[in-house]
Amino acid sequence: MRRISGLAPLLLSLSALAPAGCLYKFSGGGLPSNIKTVAVLPFENLTPEPVLTQEVTSAVREAVQSRLGLRQAGEQAADAVVQGSVQQYNPDLPVTFTGTPTPGQQSRVDVTRRMVQISVNVRILNQREGKVLWERSGLLVQGEYEPGRETEAAGRKRALEKLVNDIVDGAQSQW
C-alpha cells in the first residue's frame, strides 16, 4: 500500500542526477597531469632597468606555485621549465592629458595619467618530452598610474599582475 505523490518521482529523479553532476569533470584544459614540478629560470633582461629580472622572475615563480599548483624544483629535476626574456620596458608613457590654450602665450599641457609597458617572451617547456607546452612572443602588458599620486612602481606592479595572469591563463588553456 505505498502511495507515491506527484512530487516524489520528481525528487527521486533529481536525487539520482545529483551525484552524476558532482562526478563530472572538465578535461583537456591545463597542463598535462604528469607536470608536478617546475623550475622558473631567471628572465633575461634586455632593458636598462636592472630590477626587472628579479621582479618578473619572482612574480612568475609565485604564480606557477600558487595558481597552477606546481612545486618548485631545480632545473635538472623539474618536469617543466619556464624561461623568458624581458624585451622592452617603457616606464613613463603618457596616456591622458589636458591642455589649456592661453591667447598670446604658450599652451600648457598636463599629463593626467601615465603608463608602464613591459614586453616579454615566455615559454613553458615539458622537459620530459622536450615539448613546448605554451609559448608567447611579444606579450605586452601595461599598468597605468597617476603622476603625483602614484609612482611608476605602482604601474609596474599592475603590469606584472597582468603578466602573470596572462601566463597562468595561457598555461591553463592548453588542450
mmCIF file of N, CA, C and O in Angstrom, residues 14-115:
data_model
loop_
_atom_site.group_PDB
_atom_site.id
_atom_site.type_symbol
_atom_site.label_atom_id
_atom_site.label_comp_id
_atom_site.label_asym_id
_atom_site.label_seq_id
_atom_site.Cartn_x
_atom_site.Cartn_y
_atom_site.Cartn_z
ATOM 1 N N LEU A 14 15.683 13.782 -9.487
ATOM 2 C CA LEU A 14 16.701 14.795 -9.208
ATOM 3 C C LEU A 14 17.792 14.244 -8.310
ATOM 4 O O LEU A 14 18.973 14.527 -8.504
ATOM 5 N N SER A 15 17.414 13.454 -7.313
ATOM 6 C CA SER A 15 18.424 12.894 -6.415
ATOM 7 C C SER A 15 19.325 11.905 -7.157
ATOM 8 O O SER A 15 20.487 11.745 -6.823
ATOM 9 N N ALA A 16 18.813 11.231 -8.157
ATOM 10 C CA ALA A 16 19.629 10.307 -8.947
ATOM 11 C C ALA A 16 20.607 11.062 -9.842
ATOM 12 O O ALA A 16 21.714 10.601 -10.102
ATOM 13 N N LEU A 17 20.223 12.240 -10.306
ATOM 14 C CA LEU A 17 21.095 13.025 -11.175
ATOM 15 C C LEU A 17 22.159 13.789 -10.406
ATOM 16 O O LEU A 17 23.222 14.077 -10.935
ATOM 17 N N ALA A 18 21.886 14.144 -9.165
ATOM 18 C CA ALA A 18 22.809 14.966 -8.384
ATOM 19 C C ALA A 18 24.193 14.350 -8.268
ATOM 20 O O ALA A 18 25.190 15.015 -8.532
ATOM 21 N N PRO A 19 24.333 13.056 -7.887
ATOM 22 C CA PRO A 19 25.689 12.503 -7.809
ATOM 23 C C PRO A 19 26.400 12.499 -9.148
ATOM 24 O O PRO A 19 27.591 12.728 -9.222
ATOM 25 N N ALA A 20 25.689 12.238 -10.223
ATOM 26 C CA ALA A 20 26.321 12.231 -11.545
ATOM 27 C C ALA A 20 26.872 13.610 -11.876
ATOM 28 O O ALA A 20 27.940 13.735 -12.456
ATOM 29 N N GLY A 21 26.141 14.654 -11.520
ATOM 30 C CA GLY A 21 26.610 16.014 -11.776
ATOM 31 C C GLY A 21 27.850 16.333 -10.977
ATOM 32 O O GLY A 21 28.742 17.032 -11.424
ATOM 33 N N CYS A 22 27.941 15.799 -9.768
ATOM 34 C CA CYS A 22 29.095 16.051 -8.926
ATOM 35 C C CYS A 22 30.336 15.334 -9.450
ATOM 36 O O CYS A 22 31.446 15.745 -9.179
ATOM 37 N N LEU A 23 30.153 14.227 -10.153
ATOM 38 C CA LEU A 23 31.283 13.464 -10.647
ATOM 39 C C LEU A 23 31.814 13.984 -11.977
ATOM 40 O O LEU A 23 32.866 13.578 -12.425
ATOM 41 N N TYR A 24 31.102 14.886 -12.608
ATOM 42 C CA TYR A 24 31.514 15.401 -13.910
ATOM 43 C C TYR A 24 32.769 16.241 -13.744
ATOM 44 O O TYR A 24 32.904 17.022 -12.821
ATOM 45 N N LYS A 25 33.675 16.080 -14.649
ATOM 46 C CA LYS A 25 34.932 16.813 -14.579
ATOM 47 C C LYS A 25 35.290 17.301 -15.978
ATOM 48 O O LYS A 25 35.188 16.534 -16.934
ATOM 49 N N PHE A 26 35.706 18.541 -16.094
ATOM 50 C CA PHE A 26 36.181 19.040 -17.379
ATOM 51 C C PHE A 26 37.537 18.418 -17.642
ATOM 52 O O PHE A 26 38.356 18.265 -16.753
ATOM 53 N N SER A 27 37.795 18.062 -18.872
ATOM 54 C CA SER A 27 39.099 17.518 -19.198
ATOM 55 C C SER A 27 39.638 18.247 -20.417
ATOM 56 O O SER A 27 38.903 18.848 -21.165
ATOM 57 N N GLY A 28 40.952 18.159 -20.577
ATOM 58 C CA GLY A 28 41.563 18.734 -21.750
ATOM 59 C C GLY A 28 42.231 20.063 -21.502
ATOM 60 O O GLY A 28 43.091 20.446 -22.256
ATOM 61 N N GLY A 29 41.885 20.794 -20.463
ATOM 62 C CA GLY A 29 42.494 22.079 -20.200
ATOM 63 C C GLY A 29 43.645 21.949 -19.228
ATOM 64 O O GLY A 29 43.797 20.952 -18.536
ATOM 65 N N GLY A 30 44.470 22.954 -19.154
ATOM 66 C CA GLY A 30 45.556 22.966 -18.193
ATOM 67 C C GLY A 30 46.780 22.223 -18.670
ATOM 68 O O GLY A 30 46.868 21.734 -19.788
ATOM 69 N N LEU A 31 47.733 22.137 -17.761
ATOM 70 C CA LEU A 31 48.973 21.428 -18.058
ATOM 71 C C LEU A 31 48.735 19.933 -17.985
ATOM 72 O O LEU A 31 47.826 19.467 -17.298
ATOM 73 N N PRO A 32 49.550 19.139 -18.659
ATOM 74 C CA PRO A 32 49.411 17.682 -18.575
ATOM 75 C C PRO A 32 49.516 17.210 -17.119
ATOM 76 O O PRO A 32 50.222 17.807 -16.306
ATOM 77 N N SER A 33 48.857 16.120 -16.805
ATOM 78 C CA SER A 33 48.799 15.634 -15.425
ATOM 79 C C SER A 33 50.164 15.189 -14.904
ATOM 80 O O SER A 33 50.368 15.132 -13.692
ATOM 81 N N ASN A 34 51.103 14.878 -15.780
ATOM 82 C CA ASN A 34 52.426 14.455 -15.318
ATOM 83 C C ASN A 34 53.329 15.639 -14.948
ATOM 84 O O ASN A 34 54.446 15.432 -14.491
ATOM 85 N N ILE A 35 52.867 16.855 -15.130
ATOM 86 C CA ILE A 35 53.642 18.036 -14.760
ATOM 87 C C ILE A 35 53.310 18.400 -13.313
ATOM 88 O O ILE A 35 52.228 18.891 -13.018
ATOM 89 N N LYS A 36 54.242 18.117 -12.411
ATOM 90 C CA LYS A 36 54.042 18.364 -10.976
ATOM 91 C C LYS A 36 55.033 19.386 -10.426
ATOM 92 O O LYS A 36 54.768 20.037 -9.439
ATOM 93 N N THR A 37 56.196 19.468 -11.067
ATOM 94 C CA THR A 37 57.245 20.371 -10.588
ATOM 95 C C THR A 37 57.677 21.304 -11.716
ATOM 96 O O THR A 37 57.531 20.987 -12.895
ATOM 97 N N VAL A 38 58.198 22.457 -11.315
ATOM 98 C CA VAL A 38 58.601 23.460 -12.295
ATOM 99 C C VAL A 38 59.846 24.191 -11.807
ATOM 100 O O VAL A 38 60.047 24.363 -10.602
ATOM 101 N N ALA A 39 60.662 24.586 -12.754
ATOM 102 C CA ALA A 39 61.790 25.468 -12.489
ATOM 103 C C ALA A 39 61.538 26.751 -13.272
ATOM 104 O O ALA A 39 61.327 26.702 -14.485
ATOM 105 N N VAL A 40 61.494 27.859 -12.576
ATOM 106 C CA VAL A 40 61.349 29.159 -13.237
ATOM 107 C C VAL A 40 62.741 29.766 -13.304
ATOM 108 O O VAL A 40 63.304 30.164 -12.283
ATOM 109 N N LEU A 41 63.288 29.789 -14.492
ATOM 110 C CA LEU A 41 64.630 30.331 -14.690
ATOM 111 C C LEU A 41 64.582 31.858 -14.669
ATOM 112 O O LEU A 41 63.563 32.451 -15.057
ATOM 113 N N PRO A 42 65.673 32.504 -14.230
ATOM 114 C CA PRO A 42 65.681 33.970 -14.255
ATOM 115 C C PRO A 42 65.440 34.483 -15.674
ATOM 116 O O PRO A 42 66.046 34.006 -16.632
ATOM 117 N N PHE A 43 64.523 35.437 -15.787
ATOM 118 C CA PHE A 43 64.227 36.027 -17.088
ATOM 119 C C PHE A 43 65.415 36.868 -17.529
ATOM 120 O O PHE A 43 65.972 37.637 -16.749
ATOM 121 N N GLU A 44 65.796 36.707 -18.790
ATOM 122 C CA GLU A 44 66.843 37.533 -19.366
ATOM 123 C C GLU A 44 66.299 38.951 -19.498
ATOM 124 O O GLU A 44 65.142 39.145 -19.880
ATOM 125 N N ASN A 45 67.103 39.925 -19.171
ATOM 126 C CA ASN A 45 66.656 41.313 -19.205
ATOM 127 C C ASN A 45 67.390 42.062 -20.311
ATOM 128 O O ASN A 45 68.588 42.290 -20.227
ATOM 129 N N LEU A 46 66.654 42.434 -21.350
ATOM 130 C CA LEU A 46 67.243 43.164 -22.473
ATOM 131 C C LEU A 46 66.974 44.664 -22.374
ATOM 132 O O LEU A 46 67.058 45.376 -23.374
ATOM 133 N N THR A 47 66.630 45.131 -21.171
ATOM 134 C CA THR A 47 66.325 46.544 -20.946
ATOM 135 C C THR A 47 67.365 47.146 -20.010
ATOM 136 O O THR A 47 68.104 46.412 -19.344
ATOM 137 N N PRO A 48 67.395 48.463 -19.909
ATOM 138 C CA PRO A 48 68.343 49.087 -18.978
ATOM 139 C C PRO A 48 67.852 49.104 -17.519
ATOM 140 O O PRO A 48 68.562 49.599 -16.646
ATOM 141 N N GLU A 49 66.675 48.546 -17.234
ATOM 142 C CA GLU A 49 66.120 48.549 -15.872
ATOM 143 C C GLU A 49 66.562 47.277 -15.145
ATOM 144 O O GLU A 49 66.009 46.194 -15.382
ATOM 145 N N PRO A 50 67.537 47.357 -14.230
ATOM 146 C CA PRO A 50 68.115 46.156 -13.627
ATOM 147 C C PRO A 50 67.171 45.351 -12.726
ATOM 148 O O PRO A 50 67.323 44.140 -12.613
ATOM 149 N N VAL A 51 66.199 45.963 -12.097
ATOM 150 C CA VAL A 51 65.332 45.239 -11.157
ATOM 151 C C VAL A 51 64.295 44.357 -11.849
ATOM 152 O O VAL A 51 63.657 43.523 -11.208
ATOM 153 N N LEU A 52 64.105 44.508 -13.146
ATOM 154 C CA LEU A 52 63.074 43.752 -13.843
ATOM 155 C C LEU A 52 63.309 42.240 -13.812
ATOM 156 O O LEU A 52 62.356 41.467 -13.686
ATOM 157 N N THR A 53 64.541 41.804 -13.924
ATOM 158 C CA THR A 53 64.824 40.368 -13.887
ATOM 159 C C THR A 53 64.270 39.749 -12.623
ATOM 160 O O THR A 53 63.543 38.763 -12.661
ATOM 161 N N GLN A 54 64.604 40.336 -11.490
ATOM 162 C CA GLN A 54 64.167 39.792 -10.209
ATOM 163 C C GLN A 54 62.658 39.916 -10.026
ATOM 164 O O GLN A 54 61.999 38.974 -9.586
ATOM 165 N N GLU A 55 62.071 41.057 -10.381
ATOM 166 C CA GLU A 55 60.637 41.275 -10.194
ATOM 167 C C GLU A 55 59.794 40.343 -11.077
ATOM 168 O O GLU A 55 58.829 39.751 -10.603
ATOM 169 N N VAL A 56 60.147 40.216 -12.334
ATOM 170 C CA VAL A 56 59.393 39.352 -13.247
ATOM 171 C C VAL A 56 59.552 37.893 -12.833
ATOM 172 O O VAL A 56 58.568 37.151 -12.729
ATOM 173 N N THR A 57 60.766 37.463 -12.571
ATOM 174 C CA THR A 57 61.013 36.070 -12.186
ATOM 175 C C THR A 57 60.269 35.718 -10.903
ATOM 176 O O THR A 57 59.626 34.662 -10.822
ATOM 177 N N SER A 58 60.318 36.583 -9.903
ATOM 178 C CA SER A 58 59.623 36.323 -8.635
ATOM 179 C C SER A 58 58.113 36.252 -8.821
ATOM 180 O O SER A 58 57.447 35.373 -8.261
ATOM 181 N N ALA A 59 57.555 37.163 -9.605
ATOM 182 C CA ALA A 59 56.108 37.182 -9.832
ATOM 183 C C ALA A 59 55.659 35.913 -10.554
ATOM 184 O O ALA A 59 54.645 35.305 -10.186
ATOM 185 N N VAL A 60 56.409 35.480 -11.557
ATOM 186 C CA VAL A 60 56.057 34.273 -12.301
ATOM 187 C C VAL A 60 56.221 33.041 -11.410
ATOM 188 O O VAL A 60 55.362 32.156 -11.388
ATOM 189 N N ARG A 61 57.295 32.979 -10.638
ATOM 190 C CA ARG A 61 57.540 31.834 -9.741
ATOM 191 C C ARG A 61 56.386 31.690 -8.742
ATOM 192 O O ARG A 61 55.869 30.592 -8.529
ATOM 193 N N GLU A 62 55.985 32.785 -8.139
ATOM 194 C CA GLU A 62 54.890 32.747 -7.161
ATOM 195 C C GLU A 62 53.578 32.307 -7.822
ATOM 196 O O GLU A 62 52.820 31.511 -7.269
ATOM 197 N N ALA A 63 53.319 32.780 -9.026
ATOM 198 C CA ALA A 63 52.069 32.448 -9.719
ATOM 199 C C ALA A 63 51.998 30.978 -10.108
ATOM 200 O O ALA A 63 50.951 30.350 -9.955
ATOM 201 N N VAL A 64 53.096 30.394 -10.604
ATOM 202 C CA VAL A 64 53.029 28.990 -11.000
ATOM 203 C C VAL A 64 52.884 28.084 -9.789
ATOM 204 O O VAL A 64 52.284 27.024 -9.871
ATOM 205 N N GLN A 65 53.399 28.522 -8.647
ATOM 206 C CA GLN A 65 53.224 27.740 -7.430
ATOM 207 C C GLN A 65 51.807 27.864 -6.887
ATOM 208 O O GLN A 65 51.132 26.861 -6.660
ATOM 209 N N SER A 66 51.344 29.093 -6.693
ATOM 210 C CA SER A 66 50.061 29.299 -6.023
ATOM 211 C C SER A 66 48.866 29.065 -6.941
ATOM 212 O O SER A 66 47.849 28.549 -6.500
ATOM 213 N N ARG A 67 48.972 29.411 -8.197
ATOM 214 C CA ARG A 67 47.806 29.334 -9.081
ATOM 215 C C ARG A 67 47.782 28.115 -9.980
ATOM 216 O O ARG A 67 46.716 27.670 -10.381
ATOM 217 N N LEU A 68 48.942 27.570 -10.307
ATOM 218 C CA LEU A 68 48.975 26.348 -11.110
ATOM 219 C C LEU A 68 49.228 25.117 -10.246
ATOM 220 O O LEU A 68 49.148 23.993 -10.724
ATOM 221 N N GLY A 69 49.575 25.334 -8.979
ATOM 222 C CA GLY A 69 49.770 24.223 -8.049
ATOM 223 C C GLY A 69 51.019 23.404 -8.294
ATOM 224 O O GLY A 69 51.087 22.241 -7.914
ATOM 225 N N LEU A 70 52.025 23.992 -8.915
ATOM 226 C CA LEU A 70 53.268 23.276 -9.185
ATOM 227 C C LEU A 70 54.283 23.549 -8.075
ATOM 228 O O LEU A 70 54.333 24.647 -7.531
ATOM 229 N N ARG A 71 55.085 22.534 -7.758
ATOM 230 C CA ARG A 71 56.134 22.691 -6.754
ATOM 231 C C ARG A 71 57.427 23.132 -7.448
ATOM 232 O O ARG A 71 57.722 22.696 -8.567
ATOM 233 N N GLN A 72 58.206 23.940 -6.755
ATOM 234 C CA GLN A 72 59.494 24.372 -7.290
ATOM 235 C C GLN A 72 60.474 23.213 -7.257
ATOM 236 O O GLN A 72 60.459 22.395 -6.336
ATOM 237 N N ALA A 73 61.325 23.152 -8.254
ATOM 238 C CA ALA A 73 62.381 22.144 -8.324
ATOM 239 C C ALA A 73 63.561 22.750 -9.060
ATOM 240 O O ALA A 73 63.428 23.775 -9.741
ATOM 241 N N GLY A 74 64.694 22.123 -8.921
ATOM 242 C CA GLY A 74 65.860 22.544 -9.680
ATOM 243 C C GLY A 74 65.637 22.276 -11.164
ATOM 244 O O GLY A 74 64.828 21.413 -11.536
ATOM 245 N N GLU A 75 66.371 22.990 -11.991
ATOM 246 C CA GLU A 75 66.163 22.877 -13.438
ATOM 247 C C GLU A 75 66.297 21.440 -13.942
ATOM 248 O O GLU A 75 65.503 20.973 -14.761
ATOM 249 N N GLN A 76 67.280 20.693 -13.448
ATOM 250 C CA GLN A 76 67.515 19.327 -13.927
ATOM 251 C C GLN A 76 66.424 18.354 -13.484
ATOM 252 O O GLN A 76 66.108 17.404 -14.186
ATOM 253 N N ALA A 77 65.807 18.595 -12.314
ATOM 254 C CA ALA A 77 64.816 17.668 -11.755
ATOM 255 C C ALA A 77 63.376 18.045 -12.106
ATOM 256 O O ALA A 77 62.464 17.234 -11.930
ATOM 257 N N ALA A 78 63.150 19.236 -12.612
ATOM 258 C CA ALA A 78 61.778 19.728 -12.840
ATOM 259 C C ALA A 78 61.126 19.059 -14.041
ATOM 260 O O ALA A 78 61.782 18.745 -15.037
ATOM 261 N N ASP A 79 59.806 18.860 -13.925
ATOM 262 C CA ASP A 79 59.026 18.331 -15.046
ATOM 263 C C ASP A 79 58.901 19.376 -16.151
ATOM 264 O O ASP A 79 58.885 19.046 -17.326
ATOM 265 N N ALA A 80 58.776 20.639 -15.741
ATOM 266 C CA ALA A 80 58.618 21.739 -16.705
ATOM 267 C C ALA A 80 59.564 22.876 -16.333
ATOM 268 O O ALA A 80 59.946 23.033 -15.174
ATOM 269 N N VAL A 81 59.902 23.642 -17.338
ATOM 270 C CA VAL A 81 60.767 24.816 -17.141
ATOM 271 C C VAL A 81 60.072 26.022 -17.753
ATOM 272 O O VAL A 81 59.546 25.942 -18.865
ATOM 273 N N VAL A 82 60.077 27.124 -17.001
ATOM 274 C CA VAL A 82 59.581 28.401 -17.520
ATOM 275 C C VAL A 82 60.800 29.259 -17.780
ATOM 276 O O VAL A 82 61.640 29.457 -16.897
ATOM 277 N N GLN A 83 60.907 29.755 -18.994
ATOM 278 C CA GLN A 83 62.032 30.612 -19.358
ATOM 279 C C GLN A 83 61.498 31.782 -20.180
ATOM 280 O O GLN A 83 60.460 31.673 -20.830
ATOM 281 N N GLY A 84 62.206 32.885 -20.084
ATOM 282 C CA GLY A 84 61.740 34.029 -20.841
ATOM 283 C C GLY A 84 62.739 35.168 -20.845
ATOM 284 O O GLY A 84 63.818 35.085 -20.262
ATOM 285 N N SER A 85 62.329 36.226 -21.504
ATOM 286 C CA SER A 85 63.162 37.428 -21.569
ATOM 287 C C SER A 85 62.270 38.662 -21.571
ATOM 288 O O SER A 85 61.177 38.649 -22.139
ATOM 289 N N VAL A 86 62.759 39.690 -20.903
ATOM 290 C CA VAL A 86 62.082 40.986 -20.912
ATOM 291 C C VAL A 86 62.647 41.740 -22.103
ATOM 292 O O VAL A 86 63.834 42.057 -22.150
ATOM 293 N N GLN A 87 61.796 41.984 -23.088
ATOM 294 C CA GLN A 87 62.237 42.579 -24.343
ATOM 295 C C GLN A 87 62.274 44.100 -24.308
ATOM 296 O O GLN A 87 63.193 44.708 -24.824
ATOM 297 N N GLN A 88 61.238 44.702 -23.716
ATOM 298 C CA GLN A 88 61.144 46.165 -23.667
ATOM 299 C C GLN A 88 60.535 46.596 -22.352
ATOM 300 O O GLN A 88 59.713 45.876 -21.772
ATOM 301 N N TYR A 89 60.928 47.794 -21.935
ATOM 302 C CA TYR A 89 60.364 48.385 -20.732
ATOM 303 C C TYR A 89 60.231 49.886 -20.968
ATOM 304 O O TYR A 89 61.211 50.574 -21.230
ATOM 305 N N ASN A 90 58.982 50.352 -20.935
ATOM 306 C CA ASN A 90 58.713 51.784 -21.074
ATOM 307 C C ASN A 90 58.012 52.234 -19.797
ATOM 308 O O ASN A 90 56.844 51.939 -19.600
ATOM 309 N N PRO A 91 58.718 52.948 -18.917
ATOM 310 C CA PRO A 91 58.156 53.263 -17.606
ATOM 311 C C PRO A 91 57.280 54.504 -17.530
ATOM 312 O O PRO A 91 56.597 54.710 -16.528
ATOM 313 N N ASP A 92 57.272 55.316 -18.557
ATOM 314 C CA ASP A 92 56.646 56.630 -18.381
ATOM 315 C C ASP A 92 55.954 57.111 -19.648
ATOM 316 O O ASP A 92 56.266 58.165 -20.174
ATOM 317 N N LEU A 93 54.978 56.337 -20.135
ATOM 318 C CA LEU A 93 54.261 56.736 -21.345
ATOM 319 C C LEU A 93 53.020 57.544 -20.984
ATOM 320 O O LEU A 93 52.220 57.108 -20.157
ATOM 321 N N PRO A 94 52.831 58.720 -21.576
ATOM 322 C CA PRO A 94 51.617 59.485 -21.300
ATOM 323 C C PRO A 94 50.401 58.800 -21.913
ATOM 324 O O PRO A 94 50.452 58.312 -23.029
ATOM 325 N N VAL A 95 49.308 58.747 -21.136
ATOM 326 C CA VAL A 95 48.078 58.112 -21.603
ATOM 327 C C VAL A 95 47.005 59.163 -21.837
ATOM 328 O O VAL A 95 46.394 59.222 -22.892
ATOM 329 N N THR A 96 46.753 59.985 -20.832
ATOM 330 C CA THR A 96 45.769 61.058 -20.977
ATOM 331 C C THR A 96 46.393 62.370 -20.512
ATOM 332 O O THR A 96 47.266 62.392 -19.645
ATOM 333 N N PHE A 97 45.914 63.425 -21.094
ATOM 334 C CA PHE A 97 46.434 64.739 -20.728
ATOM 335 C C PHE A 97 45.369 65.791 -20.983
ATOM 336 O O PHE A 97 44.393 65.559 -21.696
ATOM 337 N N THR A 98 45.566 66.921 -20.356
ATOM 338 C CA THR A 98 44.677 68.061 -20.562
ATOM 339 C C THR A 98 45.514 69.238 -21.011
ATOM 340 O O THR A 98 46.688 69.349 -20.666
ATOM 341 N N GLY A 99 44.906 70.092 -21.769
ATOM 342 C CA GLY A 99 45.610 71.276 -22.240
ATOM 343 C C GLY A 99 44.741 72.502 -22.059
ATOM 344 O O GLY A 99 43.515 72.431 -22.117
ATOM 345 N N THR A 100 45.403 73.594 -21.791
ATOM 346 C CA THR A 100 44.676 74.857 -21.656
ATOM 347 C C THR A 100 45.303 75.886 -22.581
ATOM 348 O O THR A 100 46.394 76.383 -22.322
ATOM 349 N N PRO A 101 44.624 76.171 -23.688
ATOM 350 C CA PRO A 101 45.162 77.185 -24.597
ATOM 351 C C PRO A 101 45.042 78.572 -23.952
ATOM 352 O O PRO A 101 44.034 78.912 -23.359
ATOM 353 N N THR A 102 46.109 79.301 -24.042
ATOM 354 C CA THR A 102 46.128 80.647 -23.491
ATOM 355 C C THR A 102 46.461 81.616 -24.620
ATOM 356 O O THR A 102 47.528 81.502 -25.224
ATOM 357 N N PRO A 103 45.538 82.578 -24.926
ATOM 358 C CA PRO A 103 45.807 83.516 -26.024
ATOM 359 C C PRO A 103 47.086 84.317 -25.758
ATOM 360 O O PRO A 103 47.300 84.835 -24.671
ATOM 361 N N GLY A 104 47.930 84.350 -26.747
ATOM 362 C CA GLY A 104 49.151 85.139 -26.670
ATOM 363 C C GLY A 104 50.268 84.459 -25.910
ATOM 364 O O GLY A 104 51.348 85.011 -25.794
ATOM 365 N N GLN A 105 50.022 83.322 -25.336
ATOM 366 C CA GLN A 105 51.062 82.611 -24.589
ATOM 367 C C GLN A 105 51.140 81.169 -25.079
ATOM 368 O O GLN A 105 50.271 80.686 -25.789
ATOM 369 N N GLN A 106 52.184 80.498 -24.635
ATOM 370 C CA GLN A 106 52.340 79.095 -24.993
ATOM 371 C C GLN A 106 51.293 78.269 -24.236
ATOM 372 O O GLN A 106 51.035 78.496 -23.063
ATOM 373 N N SER A 107 50.675 77.334 -24.928
ATOM 374 C CA SER A 107 49.669 76.478 -24.297
ATOM 375 C C SER A 107 50.327 75.567 -23.272
ATOM 376 O O SER A 107 51.481 75.167 -23.411
ATOM 377 N N ARG A 108 49.557 75.219 -22.254
ATOM 378 C CA ARG A 108 50.055 74.345 -21.195
ATOM 379 C C ARG A 108 49.382 72.971 -21.334
ATOM 380 O O ARG A 108 48.171 72.882 -21.506
ATOM 381 N N VAL A 109 50.175 71.921 -21.237
ATOM 382 C CA VAL A 109 49.674 70.551 -21.302
ATOM 383 C C VAL A 109 50.086 69.833 -20.017
ATOM 384 O O VAL A 109 51.245 69.859 -19.631
ATOM 385 N N ASP A 110 49.109 69.220 -19.355
ATOM 386 C CA ASP A 110 49.372 68.436 -18.153
ATOM 387 C C ASP A 110 49.014 66.983 -18.407
ATOM 388 O O ASP A 110 47.908 66.679 -18.859
ATOM 389 N N VAL A 111 49.947 66.099 -18.109
ATOM 390 C CA VAL A 111 49.684 64.665 -18.235
ATOM 391 C C VAL A 111 48.955 64.229 -16.972
ATOM 392 O O VAL A 111 49.430 64.425 -15.864
ATOM 393 N N THR A 112 47.763 63.638 -17.149
ATOM 394 C CA THR A 112 46.948 63.238 -16.002
ATOM 395 C C THR A 112 46.999 61.728 -15.732
ATOM 396 O O THR A 112 46.580 61.278 -14.673
ATOM 397 N N ARG A 113 47.499 60.980 -16.663
ATOM 398 C CA ARG A 113 47.589 59.527 -16.497
ATOM 399 C C ARG A 113 48.790 59.032 -17.296
ATOM 400 O O ARG A 113 48.975 59.401 -18.444
ATOM 401 N N ARG A 114 49.598 58.200 -16.666
ATOM 402 C CA ARG A 114 50.774 57.624 -17.319
ATOM 403 C C ARG A 114 50.683 56.100 -17.278
ATOM 404 O O ARG A 114 49.866 55.540 -16.566
ATOM 405 N N MET A 115 51.569 55.463 -18.036
ATOM 406 C CA MET A 115 51.514 54.015 -18.135
ATOM 407 C C MET A 115 52.918 53.423 -18.198
ATOM 408 O O MET A 115 53.823 54.000 -18.794
#
